[in-house]
Coordinates of C-alpha atoms and ligand atoms in Angstrom, one line a residue:
V5 CA -22.8 -3.5 -2.6
L6 CA -19.9 -5.0 -5.0
A7 CA -18.5 -7.7 -4.6
G8 CA -15.1 -8.7 -6.6
S9 CA -13.3 -6.0 -7.1
L10 CA -11.6 -7.3 -10.2
V11 CA -15.0 -7.7 -12.2
A12 CA -15.3 -6.4 -15.1
G13 CA -17.7 -3.5 -15.4
L14 CA -16.9 -2.7 -11.5
A15 CA -14.9 0.6 -12.2
V16 CA -15.9 3.7 -11.9
T17 CA -14.8 6.3 -13.6
P18 CA -12.9 9.4 -11.7
S19 CA -15.2 12.6 -11.7
A20 CA -14.7 15.7 -9.9
Q21 CA -18.4 15.1 -8.3
A22 CA -17.0 11.4 -7.1
D23 CA -18.6 10.7 -3.6
P24 CA -16.0 9.0 -2.1
A25 CA -18.5 7.2 0.2
T26 CA -20.1 5.7 -3.0
T27 CA -17.4 5.1 -5.8
A28 CA -15.4 1.9 -5.6
P29 CA -12.1 2.8 -4.0
R30 CA -9.1 2.4 -6.2
I31 CA -6.6 -0.3 -4.7
V32 CA -3.2 -1.6 -6.0
P33 CA -3.1 -4.6 -6.2
A34 CA -6.2 -5.2 -6.1
P35 CA -8.0 -7.0 -3.5
V36 CA -9.5 -10.1 -3.6
S37 CA -12.6 -9.2 -2.6
M38 CA -13.9 -5.6 -1.8
N39 CA -17.7 -4.1 -1.0
T40 CA -18.4 -0.8 -0.5
V41 CA -20.6 0.3 2.0
P42 CA -22.4 3.5 1.3
G43 CA -23.2 6.0 4.2
Q44 CA -20.7 3.9 6.5
S45 CA -17.7 6.5 6.1
F46 CA -15.3 7.0 9.0
T47 CA -13.5 10.4 9.2
L48 CA -10.8 10.2 11.5
T49 CA -10.6 13.6 14.4
R50 CA -8.4 14.8 16.8
H51 CA -10.1 12.1 18.6
T52 CA -8.9 9.2 17.2
K53 CA -6.7 6.4 18.8
I54 CA -4.8 3.6 16.7
V55 CA -6.2 0.7 19.9
V56 CA -3.7 -2.4 19.6
G57 CA -6.1 -5.7 20.8
S58 CA -3.0 -7.9 20.8
R59 CA -0.3 -8.4 23.1
S60 CA 2.7 -8.6 20.2
A61 CA 5.8 -6.6 19.4
D62 CA 5.6 -7.0 15.9
V63 CA 1.6 -5.8 15.9
A64 CA 2.4 -2.6 18.2
R65 CA 5.2 -2.1 15.2
V66 CA 2.6 -2.4 12.9
A67 CA 0.0 0.8 15.1
A68 CA 3.7 2.7 15.4
S69 CA 4.2 2.8 12.1
L70 CA 0.6 4.0 10.8
A71 CA 0.9 6.9 13.5
G72 CA 4.5 7.5 12.6
L73 CA 2.7 7.9 8.7
A74 CA -0.5 9.9 9.7
R75 CA 0.4 12.1 12.4
P76 CA 2.5 14.9 10.5
S77 CA 0.0 15.3 8.1
T78 CA -3.6 15.1 10.2
G79 CA -1.4 16.6 12.4
Y80 CA -3.8 14.5 15.3
P81 CA -2.0 12.8 18.3
L82 CA -3.3 9.3 17.3
P83 CA -1.8 7.6 20.4
V84 CA -1.7 4.3 20.3
V85 CA -3.2 2.6 22.9
G86 CA -4.8 -1.1 24.3
A87 CA -8.1 -2.6 23.8
S88 CA -9.4 -1.1 26.8
A89 CA -10.1 1.9 25.3
G90 CA -12.7 1.1 23.2
A91 CA -13.3 0.9 19.1
H92 CA -15.3 3.7 18.9
D93 CA -13.5 5.9 17.1
A94 CA -10.5 4.3 16.7
I95 CA -8.8 2.6 14.1
S96 CA -7.9 -1.1 15.7
L97 CA -5.6 -3.6 14.6
R98 CA -5.5 -7.0 16.0
L99 CA -4.2 -10.7 15.5
A100 CA -7.3 -13.4 14.6
A101 CA -7.8 -16.6 13.8
L102 CA -8.8 -16.2 9.9
P103 CA -6.7 -19.4 8.8
Q104 CA -8.3 -18.4 5.1
L105 CA -6.6 -15.4 5.0
G106 CA -3.0 -17.3 4.7
T107 CA 0.1 -15.9 6.5
E108 CA -0.3 -13.0 5.0
G109 CA -4.2 -11.9 3.8
Y110 CA -5.7 -9.2 6.3
Q111 CA -9.6 -8.2 6.6
L112 CA -10.8 -4.5 6.4
N113 CA -13.9 -3.0 7.4
V114 CA -14.6 1.1 7.6
S115 CA -17.4 1.6 8.9
R116 CA -19.1 5.2 10.8
G117 CA -17.8 3.9 14.4
G118 CA -13.8 3.1 12.9
V119 CA -12.1 1.1 11.2
Q120 CA -11.5 -2.3 12.3
L121 CA -8.6 -4.3 10.7
A122 CA -7.8 -8.6 11.9
A123 CA -5.5 -10.7 10.5
P124 CA -3.9 -13.8 11.4
T125 CA -0.4 -12.5 11.7
A126 CA 1.0 -9.1 12.1
A127 CA 2.5 -9.4 8.1
G128 CA -1.4 -9.3 6.8
L129 CA -2.0 -6.5 9.2
F130 CA 0.6 -4.8 7.6
H131 CA -0.6 -5.0 4.4
G132 CA -3.7 -4.4 5.4
V133 CA -2.7 -0.8 6.8
Q134 CA -1.3 -0.4 3.1
T135 CA -4.5 -0.8 1.8
L136 CA -5.6 1.8 4.4
R137 CA -3.2 4.4 3.3
Q138 CA -4.7 4.2 -0.3
L139 CA -8.2 4.6 1.3
L140 CA -7.6 7.3 3.1
P141 CA -6.5 10.9 0.8
A142 CA -3.2 10.9 -0.5
K143 CA -2.0 14.5 1.3
V144 CA -1.7 11.4 4.1
E145 CA 1.5 10.5 2.6
S146 CA 2.7 14.3 3.2
H147 CA 4.8 15.6 5.9
S148 CA 3.7 18.3 7.1
A149 CA 0.3 18.9 8.6
Q150 CA -2.3 19.2 6.0
R151 CA -5.7 20.2 5.8
G152 CA -8.7 17.4 6.4
P153 CA -11.4 15.9 5.9
W154 CA -9.3 12.6 6.5
T155 CA -12.1 10.5 5.4
V156 CA -12.1 6.7 4.9
P157 CA -14.7 5.2 2.6
G158 CA -17.0 2.1 4.2
V159 CA -15.5 -1.0 2.8
T160 CA -15.0 -4.6 3.6
I161 CA -12.6 -6.1 2.1
S162 CA -11.1 -9.5 2.5
D163 CA -7.9 -10.0 0.9
H164 CA -4.4 -12.4 0.6
P165 CA -2.0 -12.7 -1.8
R166 CA -1.8 -15.5 -5.0
F167 CA 2.0 -15.8 -4.6
A168 CA 4.0 -16.3 -1.9
W169 CA 7.5 -14.6 -3.3
R170 CA 6.4 -11.1 -4.7
G171 CA 10.2 -9.9 -4.9
A172 CA 12.0 -6.3 -6.4
M173 CA 15.2 -6.9 -7.2
L174 CA 17.7 -4.0 -6.9
D175 CA 21.5 -4.1 -8.3
V176 CA 23.6 -2.3 -6.2
S177 CA 26.9 -3.7 -8.1
R178 CA 27.0 -1.9 -11.3
H179 CA 26.3 1.0 -9.7
F180 CA 26.1 1.2 -5.7
F181 CA 23.0 2.7 -3.9
T182 CA 23.5 3.9 0.2
I183 CA 21.8 2.3 2.8
E184 CA 19.8 5.4 2.9
E185 CA 18.8 5.0 -0.6
A186 CA 17.6 0.7 -0.2
K187 CA 15.8 2.1 2.8
R188 CA 13.8 4.3 0.7
Y189 CA 13.0 1.3 -1.8
I190 CA 12.0 -0.5 1.0
D191 CA 9.4 2.5 2.1
E192 CA 8.1 2.9 -1.7
I193 CA 8.2 -1.1 -3.0
S194 CA 5.9 -2.4 0.7
M195 CA 3.3 0.1 -0.8
Y196 CA 2.3 -2.3 -2.8
K197 CA 3.0 -5.4 -0.8
I198 CA 5.8 -6.5 -2.5
N199 CA 7.5 -9.3 0.7
V200 CA 10.8 -10.1 -0.8
L201 CA 14.0 -7.3 -1.7
H202 CA 16.4 -9.1 -3.9
L203 CA 20.0 -7.7 -3.4
H204 CA 22.4 -8.4 -6.4
L205 CA 25.4 -7.6 -4.4
S206 CA 28.3 -9.0 -6.6
D207 CA 28.9 -8.8 -10.2
D208 CA 31.7 -7.9 -13.0
Q209 CA 32.1 -4.0 -11.5
G210 CA 31.6 -4.1 -7.8
W211 CA 31.4 -6.1 -4.6
R212 CA 29.2 -4.5 -2.7
I213 CA 29.2 -6.3 1.0
A214 CA 32.2 -6.9 3.6
I215 CA 33.7 -10.5 4.1
K216 CA 35.8 -10.7 7.2
S217 CA 37.6 -13.5 5.6
W218 CA 38.5 -11.8 2.5
P219 CA 38.7 -8.2 3.3
R220 CA 40.1 -7.4 0.0
L221 CA 36.6 -8.0 -2.1
A222 CA 34.7 -5.2 -0.4
T223 CA 37.7 -2.9 -0.3
Y224 CA 39.0 -2.7 -3.3
G225 CA 36.6 -5.2 -5.3
G226 CA 33.6 -2.7 -4.4
S227 CA 36.0 0.5 -5.1
T228 CA 34.4 1.7 -8.4
E229 CA 31.5 1.1 -10.2
V230 CA 30.4 0.7 -13.9
G231 CA 31.8 4.8 -15.5
G232 CA 34.5 4.7 -13.1
G233 CA 32.7 6.0 -10.2
P234 CA 33.9 5.2 -6.7
G235 CA 31.5 2.9 -6.2
G236 CA 31.3 1.5 -2.1
Y237 CA 30.1 -1.2 0.0
Y238 CA 27.7 -2.7 3.0
T239 CA 29.7 -3.1 5.7
Q240 CA 28.1 -6.2 7.8
K241 CA 26.7 -4.2 10.7
Q242 CA 25.2 -1.7 7.3
Y243 CA 23.6 -4.9 5.6
T244 CA 22.1 -6.3 8.9
D245 CA 20.7 -2.9 9.7
I246 CA 18.8 -2.9 5.9
V247 CA 17.7 -6.3 6.6
R248 CA 16.2 -5.6 10.0
Y249 CA 14.9 -2.3 8.3
A250 CA 12.9 -4.9 5.1
A251 CA 11.7 -7.0 8.1
Q252 CA 10.0 -3.8 9.9
H253 CA 8.4 -4.1 6.6
F254 CA 7.6 -7.7 6.5
I255 CA 10.3 -7.9 3.9
T256 CA 13.2 -10.7 3.8
V257 CA 15.9 -9.4 2.2
V258 CA 17.3 -12.6 -0.5
P259 CA 21.0 -11.2 -0.8
E260 CA 22.8 -12.6 -4.8
I261 CA 26.6 -13.2 -4.9
D262 CA 26.7 -14.2 -8.7
S263 CA 28.6 -16.9 -10.0
P264 CA 30.0 -18.7 -11.6
S265 CA 30.2 -15.6 -14.1
H266 CA 29.9 -12.1 -13.1
T267 CA 33.1 -12.3 -10.6
N268 CA 35.6 -9.9 -12.0
A269 CA 35.9 -7.9 -9.0
A270 CA 36.4 -10.6 -7.2
L271 CA 38.8 -11.9 -9.3
A272 CA 40.3 -8.6 -9.5
S273 CA 40.7 -8.3 -5.1
Y274 CA 42.4 -12.0 -5.2
A275 CA 45.0 -13.4 -7.6
D276 CA 44.7 -16.7 -6.6
L277 CA 40.8 -17.5 -7.5
N278 CA 41.8 -17.1 -10.6
C279 CA 43.3 -20.1 -13.0
D280 CA 46.3 -18.6 -14.2
G281 CA 47.3 -16.8 -10.9
K282 CA 46.8 -13.0 -12.0
A283 CA 44.8 -10.5 -11.0
P284 CA 42.4 -8.4 -14.3
P285 CA 42.1 -5.4 -13.5
L286 CA 38.8 -3.6 -11.9
Y287 CA 36.2 -3.1 -14.7
T288 CA 34.3 -0.5 -15.4
G289 CA 32.5 -1.4 -18.6
T290 CA 29.0 -3.1 -19.4
S291 CA 29.8 -6.4 -20.9
V292 CA 28.6 -9.1 -19.0
G293 CA 30.2 -13.4 -19.6
F294 CA 33.2 -12.5 -19.7
S295 CA 34.5 -13.2 -16.4
S296 CA 34.6 -16.8 -14.7
V297 CA 35.5 -18.4 -11.3
C298 CA 38.1 -21.2 -11.9
V299 CA 35.6 -24.3 -11.7
D300 CA 39.1 -26.7 -11.0
K301 CA 40.7 -25.1 -7.8
D302 CA 39.6 -26.5 -4.5
L303 CA 40.0 -22.4 -3.5
T304 CA 37.4 -21.8 -5.5
Y305 CA 34.5 -23.9 -3.3
K306 CA 36.5 -22.5 0.3
F307 CA 36.3 -19.2 -1.0
F308 CA 32.1 -20.0 -1.5
D309 CA 31.7 -21.9 1.6
D310 CA 33.0 -18.5 3.3
V311 CA 31.4 -16.6 1.0
I312 CA 28.0 -17.7 1.7
G313 CA 28.9 -18.6 5.5
E314 CA 29.3 -15.0 7.2
L315 CA 26.1 -14.2 4.2
A316 CA 24.2 -16.6 5.4
K317 CA 24.8 -15.9 9.4
L318 CA 23.7 -12.3 8.8
T319 CA 20.5 -13.6 6.7
P320 CA 17.6 -14.0 8.4
G321 CA 15.7 -15.5 5.3
S322 CA 15.9 -18.7 4.1
Y323 CA 17.4 -18.4 0.7
V324 CA 20.6 -17.1 -0.6
H325 CA 20.5 -16.7 -4.7
V326 CA 24.2 -17.9 -6.1
G327 CA 23.5 -16.2 -9.7
G328 CA 24.3 -18.4 -12.4
D329 CA 23.2 -16.5 -15.4
E330 CA 25.1 -15.6 -18.5
A331 CA 27.7 -18.0 -17.7
H332 CA 29.3 -17.4 -21.6
S333 CA 33.3 -18.2 -20.6
T334 CA 32.8 -21.1 -18.8
P335 CA 32.1 -24.4 -20.4
L336 CA 28.7 -26.1 -20.0
S337 CA 30.2 -29.2 -18.0
D338 CA 32.1 -27.2 -16.0
Y339 CA 29.3 -25.1 -15.3
V340 CA 27.5 -28.0 -14.3
T341 CA 30.1 -29.3 -11.6
F342 CA 30.6 -25.7 -9.7
L343 CA 26.8 -25.3 -9.4
D344 CA 26.7 -29.2 -8.3
R345 CA 29.0 -28.6 -5.8
L346 CA 27.8 -25.1 -4.8
Q347 CA 24.5 -26.1 -3.8
P348 CA 25.2 -28.5 -0.6
I349 CA 27.3 -25.0 0.2
V350 CA 24.3 -23.2 0.3
H351 CA 22.5 -25.9 2.2
A352 CA 25.4 -27.0 4.8
H353 CA 25.1 -23.0 6.1
G354 CA 21.2 -24.0 6.1
K355 CA 20.0 -22.0 3.4
N356 CA 17.9 -22.6 0.1
M357 CA 19.5 -22.0 -3.5
I358 CA 17.8 -20.0 -5.7
G359 CA 19.5 -19.1 -9.1
W360 CA 18.8 -17.6 -12.3
N361 CA 17.5 -20.4 -14.7
E362 CA 20.7 -21.4 -15.6
I363 CA 20.9 -23.7 -12.4
A364 CA 18.3 -25.5 -14.3
Q365 CA 20.9 -27.2 -16.4
A366 CA 22.8 -28.7 -13.2
D367 CA 21.9 -31.7 -10.5
V368 CA 19.6 -28.8 -8.9
Q369 CA 17.2 -30.3 -6.4
G370 CA 13.1 -29.8 -5.8
S371 CA 13.8 -30.6 -2.0
P372 CA 15.0 -28.7 -0.2
A373 CA 13.4 -25.7 -2.2
T374 CA 15.3 -25.1 -4.8
L375 CA 14.5 -22.2 -7.1
A376 CA 14.9 -21.2 -10.5
Q377 CA 14.6 -17.5 -11.7
N378 CA 13.6 -17.2 -15.2
W379 CA 14.2 -14.0 -17.2
S380 CA 13.4 -15.2 -20.6
I381 CA 12.1 -12.9 -23.0
L382 CA 8.2 -14.5 -23.7
D383 CA 4.6 -13.2 -24.8
G384 CA 3.0 -13.9 -21.4
N385 CA -0.1 -14.9 -22.5
T386 CA 0.6 -17.7 -25.0
P387 CA 2.4 -20.0 -23.0
A388 CA 5.7 -21.2 -25.0
A389 CA 8.0 -23.8 -24.9
D390 CA 10.8 -23.0 -22.3
P391 CA 14.0 -25.8 -21.7
L392 CA 15.2 -24.4 -19.3
A393 CA 11.8 -24.1 -17.6
T394 CA 10.9 -27.5 -18.5
A395 CA 13.9 -28.4 -16.7
A396 CA 14.0 -26.7 -13.7
V397 CA 9.7 -28.0 -13.2
Q398 CA 10.9 -31.8 -14.0
K399 CA 13.8 -31.2 -11.4
G400 CA 10.7 -30.4 -9.1
V401 CA 12.4 -27.1 -8.8
Q402 CA 9.9 -23.8 -8.4
L403 CA 10.1 -21.2 -10.4
V404 CA 10.2 -17.3 -9.8
T405 CA 9.0 -15.2 -12.8
S406 CA 10.7 -12.4 -14.6
P407 CA 10.3 -12.4 -17.8
A408 CA 12.4 -9.8 -18.9
N409 CA 10.5 -8.1 -21.8
H410 CA 7.2 -7.2 -19.0
A411 CA 9.2 -7.9 -15.9
Y412 CA 12.8 -6.0 -15.9
L413 CA 12.4 -2.3 -14.7
D414 CA 15.6 -1.2 -16.3
M415 CA 13.9 -1.7 -19.8
Q416 CA 13.2 1.4 -21.7
Y417 CA 9.6 2.9 -21.8
D418 CA 10.3 3.9 -25.3
A419 CA 12.3 5.2 -27.3
N420 CA 12.7 8.0 -25.5
S421 CA 13.4 7.3 -22.4
P422 CA 16.3 9.2 -20.4
Y423 CA 17.8 6.0 -18.4
G424 CA 18.2 2.2 -19.7
L425 CA 18.3 -0.6 -21.9
H426 CA 16.1 -2.5 -24.4
W427 CA 17.8 -5.2 -25.3
A428 CA 14.5 -7.1 -23.8
G429 CA 12.3 -4.4 -25.9
Y430 CA 10.9 -1.5 -24.8
V431 CA 8.6 -2.0 -21.5
S432 CA 5.4 0.2 -21.3
V433 CA 3.4 0.2 -18.5
Q434 CA 0.9 -1.5 -20.3
K435 CA 3.4 -4.6 -22.1
S436 CA 4.7 -4.6 -18.0
Y437 CA 1.4 -5.4 -16.8
Q438 CA -0.1 -7.7 -19.4
W439 CA 1.1 -11.1 -19.0
D440 CA 0.9 -13.8 -16.0
P441 CA 3.2 -16.4 -14.6
A442 CA 0.7 -19.4 -15.5
T443 CA 0.3 -18.8 -19.3
L444 CA 4.2 -18.0 -20.0
F445 CA 5.5 -21.8 -20.6
T446 CA 3.9 -24.7 -22.0
G447 CA 3.5 -27.4 -19.0
V448 CA 4.0 -25.7 -16.2
T449 CA 1.0 -25.1 -14.3
E450 CA 0.4 -22.5 -11.1
Q451 CA 1.7 -25.2 -8.5
N452 CA 5.2 -24.7 -10.4
I453 CA 5.5 -21.2 -9.6
R454 CA 7.1 -19.6 -6.3
G455 CA 5.4 -16.3 -7.8
V456 CA 7.3 -12.6 -9.4
E457 CA 10.3 -10.3 -9.0
A458 CA 10.6 -7.1 -11.0
P459 CA 14.9 -6.8 -11.2
I460 CA 16.6 -3.8 -11.7
W461 CA 19.5 -3.8 -13.6
S462 CA 21.6 -0.5 -12.7
E463 CA 24.4 -0.2 -15.9
T464 CA 22.3 3.2 -16.7
L465 CA 21.2 3.9 -13.3
T466 CA 23.1 6.3 -10.5
N467 CA 20.8 7.1 -7.7
I468 CA 17.6 6.5 -6.2
H469 CA 16.1 9.3 -8.5
E470 CA 16.8 7.3 -11.6
V471 CA 15.5 3.9 -10.0
E472 CA 12.5 5.5 -8.9
Y473 CA 12.0 6.4 -12.3
M474 CA 12.1 2.5 -14.0
A475 CA 9.6 1.4 -11.2
F476 CA 6.9 4.0 -11.3
P477 CA 4.7 3.7 -12.2
R478 CA 5.4 -0.1 -13.5
L479 CA 6.3 -1.5 -10.3
P480 CA 2.9 -2.0 -8.7
G481 CA 1.5 -3.8 -12.0
I482 CA 3.9 -6.2 -11.6
A483 CA 3.2 -6.6 -7.5
E484 CA -0.4 -6.9 -8.5
I485 CA 0.2 -9.7 -10.8
G486 CA 1.7 -11.3 -7.5
W487 CA -0.6 -10.4 -4.9
S488 CA -4.3 -10.6 -6.8
P489 CA -5.9 -12.7 -8.3
R490 CA -6.3 -12.7 -12.2
T491 CA -9.9 -13.2 -13.0
G492 CA -11.2 -10.4 -14.6
R493 CA -7.9 -8.5 -15.2
S494 CA -8.0 -5.8 -17.4
W495 CA -5.7 -3.5 -18.2
D496 CA -8.5 -0.8 -19.1
E497 CA -9.5 -1.0 -15.4
Y498 CA -5.9 -1.6 -13.9
R499 CA -5.0 2.0 -15.7
T500 CA -7.8 4.0 -13.7
R501 CA -6.6 2.7 -10.1
L502 CA -3.0 3.3 -10.9
A503 CA -4.2 6.8 -12.0
A504 CA -5.2 6.9 -8.3
Q505 CA -1.5 6.7 -7.1
G506 CA 0.5 9.2 -9.3
P507 CA -0.8 12.6 -6.3
R508 CA 0.4 10.0 -3.6
W509 CA 4.1 9.7 -5.6
T510 CA 3.9 13.6 -5.7
V511 CA 3.6 14.4 -2.5
M512 CA 5.7 11.6 -1.6
G513 CA 8.5 13.0 -3.9
V514 CA 9.2 9.5 -5.6
N515 CA 10.2 10.6 -9.2
F516 CA 7.8 8.6 -11.5
Y517 CA 7.5 8.6 -15.2
R518 CA 4.4 10.6 -16.0
S519 CA 3.5 8.1 -18.8
P520 CA 0.7 9.3 -21.0
E521 CA -0.2 5.8 -21.3
I522 CA -2.7 6.9 -17.9
S523 CA -4.9 9.7 -17.4
W524 CA -3.4 10.8 -13.8
D525 CA -5.5 12.2 -11.3
Ligands
LIG622 C1 21.1 -9.0 -18.0 S1 19.4 -11.0 -17.1 C2 21.8 -10.3 -16.9 C3 22.4 -8.6 -16.3 C4 22.1 -7.2 -16.6 C5 21.1 -7.1 -17.4 C6 20.9 -6.0 -18.2 C7 20.1 -11.6 -15.9 C8 20.3 -12.8 -15.4 N1 21.5 -11.1 -16.1 O1 23.8 -9.3 -16.2 O2 22.3 -6.6 -15.6 O3 20.7 -7.9 -18.6 O4 19.2 -5.8 -18.5

């Protein structure tokens, strides 16, 4: 019996003879504890049922999503039935009082008789199903019938996340991504237990959400993108659809309206928002920091009150992201004035505020729970002094960590990467994995950290396939840093687990980069 999947030396080198019943399964993110139980594997058959042991619509939906995944590939009916059907030859999902697992943990036991998944919440069951997916053969991801056997190795897993915020950011402003593309990304990130989708909805190059009180933002401000393409925007109904789809994957959408800079699309749409009353032209280049809203105009605050008000109503999650980055053409005193007026607007609409780390220069308050998203270039292993992180923590503001040289997935892997930027350096798969939130900054402890986030900026990325190429295989490593215990973490062990993801992505049609750093299965 092997305890603690992250303990060095546990990783089992894959070999042609590997017996799935005795080889430690390769799961990303690594579970907190996993024991393999030899001789206890379970094989799905056409009689296997999915038993829902709790009367909850959310649990029923998790069961339905498991059935939806496994029916096409196995060709089995896998009926979803109630607890009276019994747990034999079944995958059973039930809610249970397991307070030690928090709000997202789960327990998974596989034995010859069946699979037992228990969790305190439907979110925990969903995360447990993601683990179960990785215990099944990769071809379970196929949309057409495949040949079995569909064997799940005997294991007992107890698992829960290290950090509450495990985010992925998609910049839909520099290039627009359709709702179908956003949903596809949700499918992919939820496999790795990501629970926040941060949508960067506005920037100089495009405004991507319809605002009823300021309609030209979308119809004019959304009409182009980097390179001059047609751009686009989400109607409020479409945005709601994305939010609902994300919620079904236990992902909270955090919408970002960037300000006071990164606002050219808004300034171009409404001349009155400019200090000189003149609307600049739409912008399709890739410079940053040249735009600024007019900090002295009352209309500016009416504008953000209206925009954040509409967005807050459409957003069930508790956070609205206000940007705040790279305000190079806003004098610091204006920047502080602006943020000090913006934060109460966010609160007035019942939301908490998150912004890029520069917001720590303003009078931001830890309570309610304001967050600063740090995007500094940092060693990641040897703590460094970071004035903005220090300022945030001194104000009681927690950090979401996105060190650009480790967690920015729009950075090129190396000089040969066909897409991406490299202002923060090249970010190899190893580099994206070898850092930790608790060793980024001096004077910042784990208690100051809400979690991690992997942003993808889209100056060079025009469709979801290009986004996938940047996210995979790096995003699962960031997800693991957010979810798994730090003890025993090692690149050499991780890369063998990551290698097992390749065949899954191939079956799913995910356009991943076959990095030579990994010996892909
Ligand atoms: C910096 S990081 C930005 C974005 C760019 C990105 C490109 C940050 C908060 N702002 O405006 O898109 O670099 O990597």
